[in-house]
Amino acid sequence: MNLSNLRPAKGSVRERKRVGRGQGSGMGGTSTRGHKGAQSRSGYSRKTHFEGGQMPLQRRVPKFGFKNINRVEYKPLNLDSIQALVDETKATIVDMEFLLQHGLVSKKDLVKVLSRGELTAAVEIHAHAFSTSAKEAIEKAGGKAIVPVKQVTEEAAN
């Protein structure tokens, strides 16, 4: 086998449908469009989400509330999972690279530390946000809760 004798699989390539080329073709007359109606006319284009006159889904479904387009979504990270990671690795600094290496967050995640569980190790934790109780628990254990400088300056600018 070489490039000169390659062929498509049998039945995978079909002849083009030639409409409006006389009655003998089987697609003359109305050219496969049927009789009358908007779809038989030239220039017709169906509106997206049009359901043939039936009440469209967008109008059938009840609507309530709103979606805030400025919402900032944080990935939650609890103290118990940080403690487990520190016990396992004997780390003293937990930052984004460290969390990324251990598969707790992905590259673009914003991390917020929450206070579920207990922290006994004195650890320096770098995250985008901390709950008040988590910050207190970290400092009580002898650690530090650090928000990146870049993050702080961006918030001050807004």
PDB file of C-alpha atoms in Angstrom:
ATOM      1  CA  MET A   1       0.000   0.000   0.000  1.00  0.00           C
ATOM      2  CA  ASN A   2       1.240   3.468  -0.855  1.00  0.00           C
ATOM      3  CA  LEU A   3      -0.163   6.955  -1.477  1.00  0.00           C
ATOM      4  CA  SER A   4      -0.897   6.250  -5.125  1.00  0.00           C
ATOM      5  CA  ASN A   5      -3.464   3.520  -4.406  1.00  0.00           C
ATOM      6  CA  LEU A   6      -5.280   4.816  -1.308  1.00  0.00           C
ATOM      7  CA  ARG A   7      -9.071   4.847  -1.635  1.00  0.00           C
ATOM      8  CA  PRO A   8     -11.876   5.782   0.745  1.00  0.00           C
ATOM      9  CA  ALA A   9     -13.787   2.928   2.397  1.00  0.00           C
ATOM     10  CA  LYS A  10     -16.546   1.358   0.338  1.00  0.00           C
ATOM     11  CA  GLY A  11     -19.841   3.243   0.750  1.00  0.00           C
ATOM     12  CA  SER A  12     -18.308   6.182   2.630  1.00  0.00           C
ATOM     13  CA  VAL A  13     -18.341   8.584  -0.325  1.00  0.00           C
ATOM     14  CA  ARG A  14     -21.720   9.425  -1.879  1.00  0.00           C
ATOM     15  CA  GLU A  15     -22.685  11.266  -5.031  1.00  0.00           C
ATOM     16  CA  ARG A  16     -23.775  14.888  -4.587  1.00  0.00           C
ATOM     17  CA  LYS A  17     -27.577  15.411  -4.511  1.00  0.00           C
ATOM     18  CA  ARG A  18     -28.359  17.409  -7.709  1.00  0.00           C
ATOM     19  CA  VAL A  19     -31.806  18.949  -7.233  1.00  0.00           C
ATOM     20  CA  GLY A  20     -33.881  20.795  -9.829  1.00  0.00           C
ATOM     21  CA  ARG A  21     -32.386  18.970 -12.810  1.00  0.00           C
ATOM     22  CA  GLY A  22     -35.573  17.557 -14.323  1.00  0.00           C
ATOM     23  CA  GLN A  23     -38.168  14.911 -13.457  1.00  0.00           C
ATOM     24  CA  GLY A  24     -35.936  12.033 -14.516  1.00  0.00           C
ATOM     25  CA  SER A  25     -33.575  12.683 -11.645  1.00  0.00           C
ATOM     26  CA  GLY A  26     -36.346  12.117  -9.095  1.00  0.00           C
ATOM     27  CA  MET A  27     -35.565  15.497  -7.610  1.00  0.00           C
ATOM     28  CA  GLY A  28     -37.115  17.825 -10.148  1.00  0.00           C
ATOM     29  CA  GLY A  29     -40.352  19.784  -9.770  1.00  0.00           C
ATOM     30  CA  THR A  30     -40.280  20.943  -6.157  1.00  0.00           C
ATOM     31  CA  SER A  31     -36.563  20.104  -5.787  1.00  0.00           C
ATOM     32  CA  THR A  32     -37.089  18.051  -2.579  1.00  0.00           C
ATOM     33  CA  ARG A  33     -38.677  21.053  -0.824  1.00  0.00           C
ATOM     34  CA  GLY A  34     -42.293  19.900  -0.910  1.00  0.00           C
ATOM     35  CA  HIS A  35     -45.292  22.095  -1.834  1.00  0.00           C
ATOM     36  CA  LYS A  36     -45.871  25.636  -0.515  1.00  0.00           C
ATOM     37  CA  GLY A  37     -44.968  26.885   2.944  1.00  0.00           C
ATOM     38  CA  ALA A  38     -42.090  29.025   4.122  1.00  0.00           C
ATOM     39  CA  GLN A  39     -39.541  26.235   3.815  1.00  0.00           C
ATOM     40  CA  SER A  40     -40.247  25.836   0.116  1.00  0.00           C
ATOM     41  CA  ARG A  41     -39.431  29.488  -0.608  1.00  0.00           C
ATOM     42  CA  SER A  42     -35.986  30.811  -1.462  1.00  0.00           C
ATOM     43  CA  GLY A  43     -34.311  32.919   1.198  1.00  0.00           C
ATOM     44  CA  TYR A  44     -36.052  31.103   4.042  1.00  0.00           C
ATOM     45  CA  SER A  45     -34.066  30.679   7.240  1.00  0.00           C
ATOM     46  CA  ARG A  46     -35.542  29.148  10.381  1.00  0.00           C
ATOM     47  CA  LYS A  47     -35.075  31.127  13.585  1.00  0.00           C
ATOM     48  CA  THR A  48     -32.867  29.374  16.097  1.00  0.00           C
ATOM     49  CA  HIS A  49     -34.899  27.642  18.825  1.00  0.00           C
ATOM     50  CA  PHE A  50     -38.025  27.732  16.598  1.00  0.00           C
ATOM     51  CA  GLU A  51     -40.190  24.720  17.410  1.00  0.00           C
ATOM     52  CA  GLY A  52     -42.775  24.914  14.615  1.00  0.00           C
ATOM     53  CA  GLY A  53     -45.196  27.151  16.478  1.00  0.00           C
ATOM     54  CA  GLN A  54     -45.073  25.167  19.716  1.00  0.00           C
ATOM     55  CA  MET A  55     -44.256  27.309  22.772  1.00  0.00           C
ATOM     56  CA  PRO A  56     -40.435  27.377  22.740  1.00  0.00           C
ATOM     57  CA  LEU A  57     -38.472  25.900  25.624  1.00  0.00           C
ATOM     58  CA  GLN A  58     -37.031  29.304  26.499  1.00  0.00           C
ATOM     59  CA  ARG A  59     -40.568  30.594  27.128  1.00  0.00           C
ATOM     60  CA  ARG A  60     -41.932  27.408  28.739  1.00  0.00           C
ATOM     61  CA  VAL A  61     -39.353  27.266  31.527  1.00  0.00           C
ATOM     62  CA  PRO A  62     -40.002  29.433  34.604  1.00  0.00           C
ATOM     63  CA  LYS A  63     -37.439  32.117  35.309  1.00  0.00           C
ATOM     64  CA  PHE A  64     -36.342  33.472  38.661  1.00  0.00           C
ATOM     65  CA  GLY A  65     -33.283  35.108  40.223  1.00  0.00           C
ATOM     66  CA  PHE A  66     -30.306  36.265  38.241  1.00  0.00           C
ATOM     67  CA  LYS A  67     -26.741  35.252  37.494  1.00  0.00           C
ATOM     68  CA  ASN A  68     -24.163  37.756  38.656  1.00  0.00           C
ATOM     69  CA  ILE A  69     -21.701  38.150  35.767  1.00  0.00           C
ATOM     70  CA  ASN A  70     -19.081  39.591  38.147  1.00  0.00           C
ATOM     71  CA  ARG A  71     -19.156  36.612  40.517  1.00  0.00           C
ATOM     72  CA  VAL A  72     -15.744  35.422  41.650  1.00  0.00           C
ATOM     73  CA  GLU A  73     -15.771  31.681  42.264  1.00  0.00           C
ATOM     74  CA  TYR A  74     -13.247  30.286  44.748  1.00  0.00           C
ATOM     75  CA  LYS A  75     -12.123  26.682  45.108  1.00  0.00           C
ATOM     76  CA  PRO A  76     -12.689  25.731  48.773  1.00  0.00           C
ATOM     77  CA  LEU A  77      -9.769  24.236  50.695  1.00  0.00           C
ATOM     78  CA  ASN A  78     -10.402  23.132  54.275  1.00  0.00           C
ATOM     79  CA  LEU A  79      -7.962  23.055  57.184  1.00  0.00           C
ATOM     80  CA  ASP A  80      -8.323  19.285  57.630  1.00  0.00           C
ATOM     81  CA  SER A  81      -7.108  18.625  54.070  1.00  0.00           C
ATOM     82  CA  ILE A  82      -4.182  21.034  54.598  1.00  0.00           C
ATOM     83  CA  GLN A  83      -3.324  19.246  57.867  1.00  0.00           C
ATOM     84  CA  ALA A  84      -3.418  15.843  56.136  1.00  0.00           C
ATOM     85  CA  LEU A  85      -1.130  17.140  53.390  1.00  0.00           C
ATOM     86  CA  VAL A  86       1.301  18.668  55.906  1.00  0.00           C
ATOM     87  CA  ASP A  87       1.381  15.418  57.929  1.00  0.00           C
ATOM     88  CA  GLU A  88       2.140  13.497  54.748  1.00  0.00           C
ATOM     89  CA  THR A  89       4.819  15.838  53.327  1.00  0.00           C
ATOM     90  CA  LYS A  90       6.201  17.663  56.429  1.00  0.00           C
ATOM     91  CA  ALA A  91       5.854  20.963  54.537  1.00  0.00           C
ATOM     92  CA  THR A  92       6.103  24.354  56.284  1.00  0.00           C
ATOM     93  CA  ILE A  93       4.856  26.488  53.387  1.00  0.00           C
ATOM     94  CA  VAL A  94       1.644  25.708  51.498  1.00  0.00           C
ATOM     95  CA  ASP A  95       1.364  27.862  48.369  1.00  0.00           C
ATOM     96  CA  MET A  96      -0.274  27.543  44.951  1.00  0.00           C
ATOM     97  CA  GLU A  97       2.645  25.586  43.420  1.00  0.00           C
ATOM     98  CA  PHE A  98       2.558  23.135  46.321  1.00  0.00           C
ATOM     99  CA  LEU A  99      -1.213  22.628  45.994  1.00  0.00           C
ATOM    100  CA  LEU A 100      -0.863  22.277  42.218  1.00  0.00           C
ATOM    101  CA  GLN A 101       1.825  19.583  42.588  1.00  0.00           C
ATOM    102  CA  HIS A 102      -0.382  17.583  44.966  1.00  0.00           C
ATOM    103  CA  GLY A 103      -3.460  17.870  42.705  1.00  0.00           C
ATOM    104  CA  LEU A 104      -5.667  19.861  45.093  1.00  0.00           C
ATOM    105  CA  VAL A 105      -6.154  22.775  42.689  1.00  0.00           C
ATOM    106  CA  SER A 106      -5.701  23.524  39.015  1.00  0.00           C
ATOM    107  CA  LYS A 107      -3.669  26.353  37.545  1.00  0.00           C
ATOM    108  CA  LYS A 108      -6.384  29.012  37.166  1.00  0.00           C
ATOM    109  CA  ASP A 109      -8.245  28.280  40.419  1.00  0.00           C
ATOM    110  CA  LEU A 110      -8.710  30.963  43.056  1.00  0.00           C
ATOM    111  CA  VAL A 111      -8.357  29.301  46.459  1.00  0.00           C
ATOM    112  CA  LYS A 112     -10.246  30.163  49.643  1.00  0.00           C
ATOM    113  CA  VAL A 113      -9.220  28.478  52.878  1.00  0.00           C
ATOM    114  CA  LEU A 114     -12.176  27.418  55.056  1.00  0.00           C
ATOM    115  CA  SER A 115     -12.127  26.294  58.671  1.00  0.00           C
ATOM    116  CA  ARG A 116     -13.519  22.738  58.584  1.00  0.00           C
ATOM    117  CA  GLY A 117     -11.338  20.434  60.646  1.00  0.00           C
ATOM    118  CA  GLU A 118      -8.390  21.245  62.853  1.00  0.00           C
ATOM    119  CA  LEU A 119      -4.907  22.571  62.108  1.00  0.00           C
ATOM    120  CA  THR A 120      -2.166  21.638  64.563  1.00  0.00           C
ATOM    121  CA  ALA A 121       0.949  22.361  62.485  1.00  0.00           C
ATOM    122  CA  ALA A 122       2.484  25.844  62.259  1.00  0.00           C
ATOM    123  CA  VAL A 123       2.210  26.388  58.507  1.00  0.00           C
ATOM    124  CA  GLU A 124       2.544  29.441  56.272  1.00  0.00           C
ATOM    125  CA  ILE A 125      -0.445  29.290  53.904  1.00  0.00           C
ATOM    126  CA  HIS A 126      -0.655  31.375  50.731  1.00  0.00           C
ATOM    127  CA  ALA A 127      -4.207  31.607  49.304  1.00  0.00           C
ATOM    128  CA  HIS A 128      -6.429  34.123  47.516  1.00  0.00           C
ATOM    129  CA  ALA A 129      -8.885  34.364  50.437  1.00  0.00           C
ATOM    130  CA  PHE A 130      -9.432  33.087  53.982  1.00  0.00           C
ATOM    131  CA  SER A 131     -12.555  32.767  56.080  1.00  0.00           C
ATOM    132  CA  THR A 132     -12.242  34.675  59.363  1.00  0.00           C
ATOM    133  CA  SER A 133     -12.404  31.505  61.458  1.00  0.00           C
ATOM    134  CA  ALA A 134      -9.786  29.777  59.263  1.00  0.00           C
ATOM    135  CA  LYS A 135      -7.409  32.732  59.624  1.00  0.00           C
ATOM    136  CA  GLU A 136      -7.837  32.644  63.413  1.00  0.00           C
ATOM    137  CA  ALA A 137      -7.215  28.870  63.505  1.00  0.00           C
ATOM    138  CA  ILE A 138      -4.053  29.187  61.395  1.00  0.00           C
ATOM    139  CA  GLU A 139      -2.642  31.981  63.578  1.00  0.00           C
ATOM    140  CA  LYS A 140      -3.622  30.094  66.770  1.00  0.00           C
ATOM    141  CA  ALA A 141      -1.600  27.094  65.538  1.00  0.00           C
ATOM    142  CA  GLY A 142       1.398  29.425  65.068  1.00  0.00           C
ATOM    143  CA  GLY A 143       1.165  29.754  61.295  1.00  0.00           C
ATOM    144  CA  LYS A 144       0.582  32.627  58.877  1.00  0.00           C
ATOM    145  CA  ALA A 145      -2.295  33.318  56.496  1.00  0.00           C
ATOM    146  CA  ILE A 146      -0.906  35.233  53.511  1.00  0.00           C
ATOM    147  CA  VAL A 147      -2.885  36.739  50.625  1.00  0.00           C
ATOM    148  CA  PRO A 148      -0.685  37.335  47.518  1.00  0.00           C
ATOM    149  CA  VAL A 149       0.444  40.975  47.107  1.00  0.00           C
ATOM    150  CA  LYS A 150      -0.784  41.064  43.485  1.00  0.00           C
ATOM    151  CA  GLN A 151      -4.277  40.028  44.666  1.00  0.00           C
ATOM    152  CA  VAL A 152      -4.365  42.750  47.344  1.00  0.00           C
ATOM    153  CA  THR A 153      -3.327  45.532  44.937  1.00  0.00           C
ATOM    154  CA  GLU A 154      -5.981  44.461  42.370  1.00  0.00           C
ATOM    155  CA  GLU A 155      -8.719  44.610  45.021  1.00  0.00           C
ATOM    156  CA  ALA A 156      -7.530  48.032  46.179  1.00  0.00           C
ATOM    157  CA  ALA A 157      -7.680  49.318  42.578  1.00  0.00           C
ATOM    158  CA  ASN A 158     -11.345  48.266  42.261  1.00  0.00           C
TER     159      ASN A 158
END
